mmCIF file of C-alpha atoms in Angstrom:
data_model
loop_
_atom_site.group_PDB
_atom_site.id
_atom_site.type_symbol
_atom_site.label_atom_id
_atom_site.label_comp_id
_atom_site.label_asym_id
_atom_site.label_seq_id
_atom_site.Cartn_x
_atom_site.Cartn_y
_atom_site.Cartn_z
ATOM 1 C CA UNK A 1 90.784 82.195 299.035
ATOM 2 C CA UNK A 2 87.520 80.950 299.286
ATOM 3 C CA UNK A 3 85.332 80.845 302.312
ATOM 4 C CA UNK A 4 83.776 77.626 303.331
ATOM 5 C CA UNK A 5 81.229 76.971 305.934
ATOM 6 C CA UNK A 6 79.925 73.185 306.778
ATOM 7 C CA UNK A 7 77.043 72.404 308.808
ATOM 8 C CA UNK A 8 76.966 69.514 311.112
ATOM 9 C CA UNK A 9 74.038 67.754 313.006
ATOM 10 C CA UNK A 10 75.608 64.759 316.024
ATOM 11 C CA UNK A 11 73.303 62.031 317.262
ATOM 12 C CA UNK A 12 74.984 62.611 320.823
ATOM 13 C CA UNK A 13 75.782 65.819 321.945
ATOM 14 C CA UNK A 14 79.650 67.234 321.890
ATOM 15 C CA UNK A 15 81.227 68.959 324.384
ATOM 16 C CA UNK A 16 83.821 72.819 323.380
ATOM 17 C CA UNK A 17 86.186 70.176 324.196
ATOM 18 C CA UNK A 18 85.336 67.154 322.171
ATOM 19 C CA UNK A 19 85.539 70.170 319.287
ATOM 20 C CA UNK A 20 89.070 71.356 320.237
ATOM 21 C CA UNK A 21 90.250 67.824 320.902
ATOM 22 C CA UNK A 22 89.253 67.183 316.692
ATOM 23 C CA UNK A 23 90.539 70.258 315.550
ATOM 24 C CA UNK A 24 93.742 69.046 316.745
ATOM 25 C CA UNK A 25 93.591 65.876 315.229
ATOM 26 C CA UNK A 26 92.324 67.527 312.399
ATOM 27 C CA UNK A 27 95.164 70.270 311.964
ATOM 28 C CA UNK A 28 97.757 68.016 310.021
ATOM 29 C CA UNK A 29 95.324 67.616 307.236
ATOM 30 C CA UNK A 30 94.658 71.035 307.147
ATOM 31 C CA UNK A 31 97.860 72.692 306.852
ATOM 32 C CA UNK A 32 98.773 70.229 304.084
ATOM 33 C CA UNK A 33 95.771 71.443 301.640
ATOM 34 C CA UNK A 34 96.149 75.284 302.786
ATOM 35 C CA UNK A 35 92.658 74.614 304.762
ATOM 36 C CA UNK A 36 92.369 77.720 307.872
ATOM 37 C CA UNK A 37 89.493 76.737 310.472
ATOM 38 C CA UNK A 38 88.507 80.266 311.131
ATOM 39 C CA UNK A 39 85.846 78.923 314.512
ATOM 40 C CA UNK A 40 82.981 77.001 314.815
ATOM 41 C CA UNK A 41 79.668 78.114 316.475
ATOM 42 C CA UNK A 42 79.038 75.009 318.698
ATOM 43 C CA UNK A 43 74.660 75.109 319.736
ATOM 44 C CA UNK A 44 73.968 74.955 323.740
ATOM 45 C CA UNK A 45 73.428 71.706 323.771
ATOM 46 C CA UNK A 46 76.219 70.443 321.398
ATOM 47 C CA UNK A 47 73.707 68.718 318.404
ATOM 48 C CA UNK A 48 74.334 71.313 315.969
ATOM 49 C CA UNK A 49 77.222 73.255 314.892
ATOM 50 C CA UNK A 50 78.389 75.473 312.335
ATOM 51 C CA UNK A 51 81.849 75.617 310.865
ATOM 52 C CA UNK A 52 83.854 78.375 308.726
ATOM 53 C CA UNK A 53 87.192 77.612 307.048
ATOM 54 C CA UNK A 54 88.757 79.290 303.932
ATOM 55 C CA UNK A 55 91.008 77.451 301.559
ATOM 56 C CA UNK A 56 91.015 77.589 297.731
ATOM 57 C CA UNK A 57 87.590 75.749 297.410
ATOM 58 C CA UNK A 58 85.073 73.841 298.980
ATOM 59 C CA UNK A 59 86.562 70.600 298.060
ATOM 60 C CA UNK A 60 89.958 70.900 299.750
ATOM 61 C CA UNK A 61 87.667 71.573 302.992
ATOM 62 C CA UNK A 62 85.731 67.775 302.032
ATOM 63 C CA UNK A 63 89.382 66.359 301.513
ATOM 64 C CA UNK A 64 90.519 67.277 304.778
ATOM 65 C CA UNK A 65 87.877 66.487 306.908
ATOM 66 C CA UNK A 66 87.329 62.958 304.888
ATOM 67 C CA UNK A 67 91.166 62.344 306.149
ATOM 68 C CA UNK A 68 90.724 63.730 309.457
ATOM 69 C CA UNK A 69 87.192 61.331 309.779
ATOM 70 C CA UNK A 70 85.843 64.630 310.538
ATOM 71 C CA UNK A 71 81.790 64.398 310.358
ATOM 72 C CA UNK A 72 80.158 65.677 306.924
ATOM 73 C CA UNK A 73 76.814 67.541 306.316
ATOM 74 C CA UNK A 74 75.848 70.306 304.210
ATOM 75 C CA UNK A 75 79.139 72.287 302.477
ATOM 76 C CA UNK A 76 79.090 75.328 300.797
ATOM 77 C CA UNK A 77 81.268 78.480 299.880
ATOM 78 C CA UNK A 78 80.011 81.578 300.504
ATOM 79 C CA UNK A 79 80.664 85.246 301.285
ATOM 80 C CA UNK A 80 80.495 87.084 304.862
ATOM 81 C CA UNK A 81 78.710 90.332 305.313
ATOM 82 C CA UNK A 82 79.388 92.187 308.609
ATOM 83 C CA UNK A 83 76.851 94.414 310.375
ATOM 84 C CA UNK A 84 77.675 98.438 309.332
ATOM 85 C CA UNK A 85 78.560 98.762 313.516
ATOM 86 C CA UNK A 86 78.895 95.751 316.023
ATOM 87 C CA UNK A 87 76.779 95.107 319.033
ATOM 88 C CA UNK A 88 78.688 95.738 321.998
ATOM 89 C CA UNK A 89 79.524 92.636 324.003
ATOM 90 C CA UNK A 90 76.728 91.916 326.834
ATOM 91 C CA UNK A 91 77.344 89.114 329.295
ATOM 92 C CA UNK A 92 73.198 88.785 329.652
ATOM 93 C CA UNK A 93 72.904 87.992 326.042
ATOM 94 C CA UNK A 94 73.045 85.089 323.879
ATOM 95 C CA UNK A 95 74.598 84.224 320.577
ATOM 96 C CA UNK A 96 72.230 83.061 317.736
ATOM 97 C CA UNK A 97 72.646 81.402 314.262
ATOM 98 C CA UNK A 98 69.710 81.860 312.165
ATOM 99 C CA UNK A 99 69.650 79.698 309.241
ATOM 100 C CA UNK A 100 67.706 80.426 306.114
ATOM 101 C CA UNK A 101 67.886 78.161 302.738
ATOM 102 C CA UNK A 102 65.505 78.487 299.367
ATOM 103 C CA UNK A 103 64.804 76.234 296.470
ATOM 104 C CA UNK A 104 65.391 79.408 293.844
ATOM 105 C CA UNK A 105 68.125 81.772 294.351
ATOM 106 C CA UNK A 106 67.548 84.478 296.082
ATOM 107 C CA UNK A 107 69.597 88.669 295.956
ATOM 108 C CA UNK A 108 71.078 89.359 299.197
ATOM 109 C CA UNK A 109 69.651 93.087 298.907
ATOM 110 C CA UNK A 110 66.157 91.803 298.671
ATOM 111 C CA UNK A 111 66.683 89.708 302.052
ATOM 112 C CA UNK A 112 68.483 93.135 303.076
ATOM 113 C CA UNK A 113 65.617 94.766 302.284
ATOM 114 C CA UNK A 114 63.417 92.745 304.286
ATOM 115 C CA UNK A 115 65.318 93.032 307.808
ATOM 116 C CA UNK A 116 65.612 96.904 307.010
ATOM 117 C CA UNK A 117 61.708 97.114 306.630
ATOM 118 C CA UNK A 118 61.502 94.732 310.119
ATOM 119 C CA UNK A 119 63.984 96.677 311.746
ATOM 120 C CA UNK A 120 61.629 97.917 314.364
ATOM 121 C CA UNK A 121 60.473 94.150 315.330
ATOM 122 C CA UNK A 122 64.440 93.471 315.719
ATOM 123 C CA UNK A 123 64.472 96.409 318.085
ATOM 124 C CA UNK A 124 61.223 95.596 320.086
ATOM 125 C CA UNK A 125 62.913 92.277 320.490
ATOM 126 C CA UNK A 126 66.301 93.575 321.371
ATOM 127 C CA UNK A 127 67.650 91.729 318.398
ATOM 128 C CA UNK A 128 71.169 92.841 317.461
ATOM 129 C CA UNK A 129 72.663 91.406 313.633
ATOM 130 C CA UNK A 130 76.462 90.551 314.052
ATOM 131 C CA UNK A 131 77.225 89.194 310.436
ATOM 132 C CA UNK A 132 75.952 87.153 307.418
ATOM 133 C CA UNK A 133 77.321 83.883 305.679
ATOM 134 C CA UNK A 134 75.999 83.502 302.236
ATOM 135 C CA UNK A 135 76.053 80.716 299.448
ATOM 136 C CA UNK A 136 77.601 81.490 296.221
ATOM 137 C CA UNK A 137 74.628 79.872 294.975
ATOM 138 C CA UNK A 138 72.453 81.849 296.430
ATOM 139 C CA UNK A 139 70.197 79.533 297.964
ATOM 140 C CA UNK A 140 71.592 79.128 301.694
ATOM 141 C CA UNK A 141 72.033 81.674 304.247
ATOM 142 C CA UNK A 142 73.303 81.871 308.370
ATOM 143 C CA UNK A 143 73.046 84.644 309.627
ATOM 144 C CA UNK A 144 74.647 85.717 313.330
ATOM 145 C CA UNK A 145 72.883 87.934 315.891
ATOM 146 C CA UNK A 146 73.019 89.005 319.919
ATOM 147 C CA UNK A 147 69.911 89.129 321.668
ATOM 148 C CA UNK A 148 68.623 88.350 325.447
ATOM 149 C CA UNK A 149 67.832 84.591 323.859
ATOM 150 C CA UNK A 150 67.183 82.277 320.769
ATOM 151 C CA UNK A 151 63.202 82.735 320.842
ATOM 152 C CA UNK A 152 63.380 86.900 321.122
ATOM 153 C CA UNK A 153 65.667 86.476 317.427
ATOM 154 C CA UNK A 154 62.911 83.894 316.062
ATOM 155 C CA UNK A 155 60.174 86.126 317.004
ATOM 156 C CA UNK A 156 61.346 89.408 315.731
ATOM 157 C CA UNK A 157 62.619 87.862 312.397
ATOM 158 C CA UNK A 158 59.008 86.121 311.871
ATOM 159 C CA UNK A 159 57.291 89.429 312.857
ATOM 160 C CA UNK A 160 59.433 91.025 310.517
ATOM 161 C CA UNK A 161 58.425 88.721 307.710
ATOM 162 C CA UNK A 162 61.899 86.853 307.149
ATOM 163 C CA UNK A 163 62.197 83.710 306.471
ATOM 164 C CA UNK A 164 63.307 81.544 309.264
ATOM 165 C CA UNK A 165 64.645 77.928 309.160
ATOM 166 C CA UNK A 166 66.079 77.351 312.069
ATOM 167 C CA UNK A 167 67.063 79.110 315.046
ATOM 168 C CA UNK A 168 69.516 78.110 318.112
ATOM 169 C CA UNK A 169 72.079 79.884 320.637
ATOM 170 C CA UNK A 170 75.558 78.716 320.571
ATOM 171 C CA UNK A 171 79.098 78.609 321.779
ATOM 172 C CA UNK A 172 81.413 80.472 319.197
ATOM 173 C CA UNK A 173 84.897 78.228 319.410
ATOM 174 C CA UNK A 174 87.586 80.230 317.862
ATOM 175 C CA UNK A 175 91.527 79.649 317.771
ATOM 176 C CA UNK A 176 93.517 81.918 319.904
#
């Protein structure tokens, strides 16, 4: 299997339950091209969103949500890297999606590297990595983390020296 993620931008904000309500509609089309909606990370707010599915390729993921009328944006497979130990679960903190994309390809252990040799700004900041989602291509990256809020993550990482596109808290939506 193949892991999938799709990015998403809405003109009007959605709600966790306008989300649930389409991944209803959507499951039909889903179980019929062997398409598994692992959770989407919905931003406070609901403009944004990040999805991650598996299925045999990234196409079967278009053909579903095409027949579902499920909204398109950027599509890509990728691989997921955990952190070596997970933050403990603190109700003052915030999930945060940190996307990162390049026009060349880049090595994950270089952009390892470079959060190992920040790790102190991370800390100062109180910014905890959770996992990783990386292109095949190696030229897009989201990457999870816990910390008291979005602007402590985009702080530390810039201090740090990464490379920051875009950083926002969110909602993760996951099946039971």
């Amino acid at each position: 299997m193949t892991e999938v993620f799709l990015e998403r931008e809405f003109e009007f904000a959605l709600t966790a339950e306008d989300v649930w309500g389409r991944v209803r509609e959507s499951g039909h089309c889903f179980v019929r091209l062997g398409v598994h909606w692992y959770g989407s990370l919905l931003a406070v707010g609901g403009r944004r969103m990040l999805c991650h599915f598996s299925s045999q390729d990234a196409e079967s993921v278009r053909i579903a949500l095409r027949q579902s009328g499920g909204q398109m944006g950027p599509i890509w497979s990728g691989t997921v890297h955990e952190a070596p130990s997970l933050p403990g679960a603190d109700p003052g903190y915030s999930n945060v999606v940190v996307t990162r994309s390049w026009a060349q390809p880049v090595e994950l252990a270089g952009i390892q590297a470079i959060e190992n040799a920040g790790a102190r700004c991370l800390e100062a900041h109180d910014v905890q990595f959770v996992r990783s989602f990386f292109a095949n291509d190696r030229r897009r990256m989201a990457c999870l983390y816990r910390a008291p809020d979005a602007e402590s993550v985009r702080l530390a990482l810039v201090q740090a020296g990464m490379q920051v596109e875009r950083v926002w808290a969110f909602e993760a939506l996951v099946p039971p």
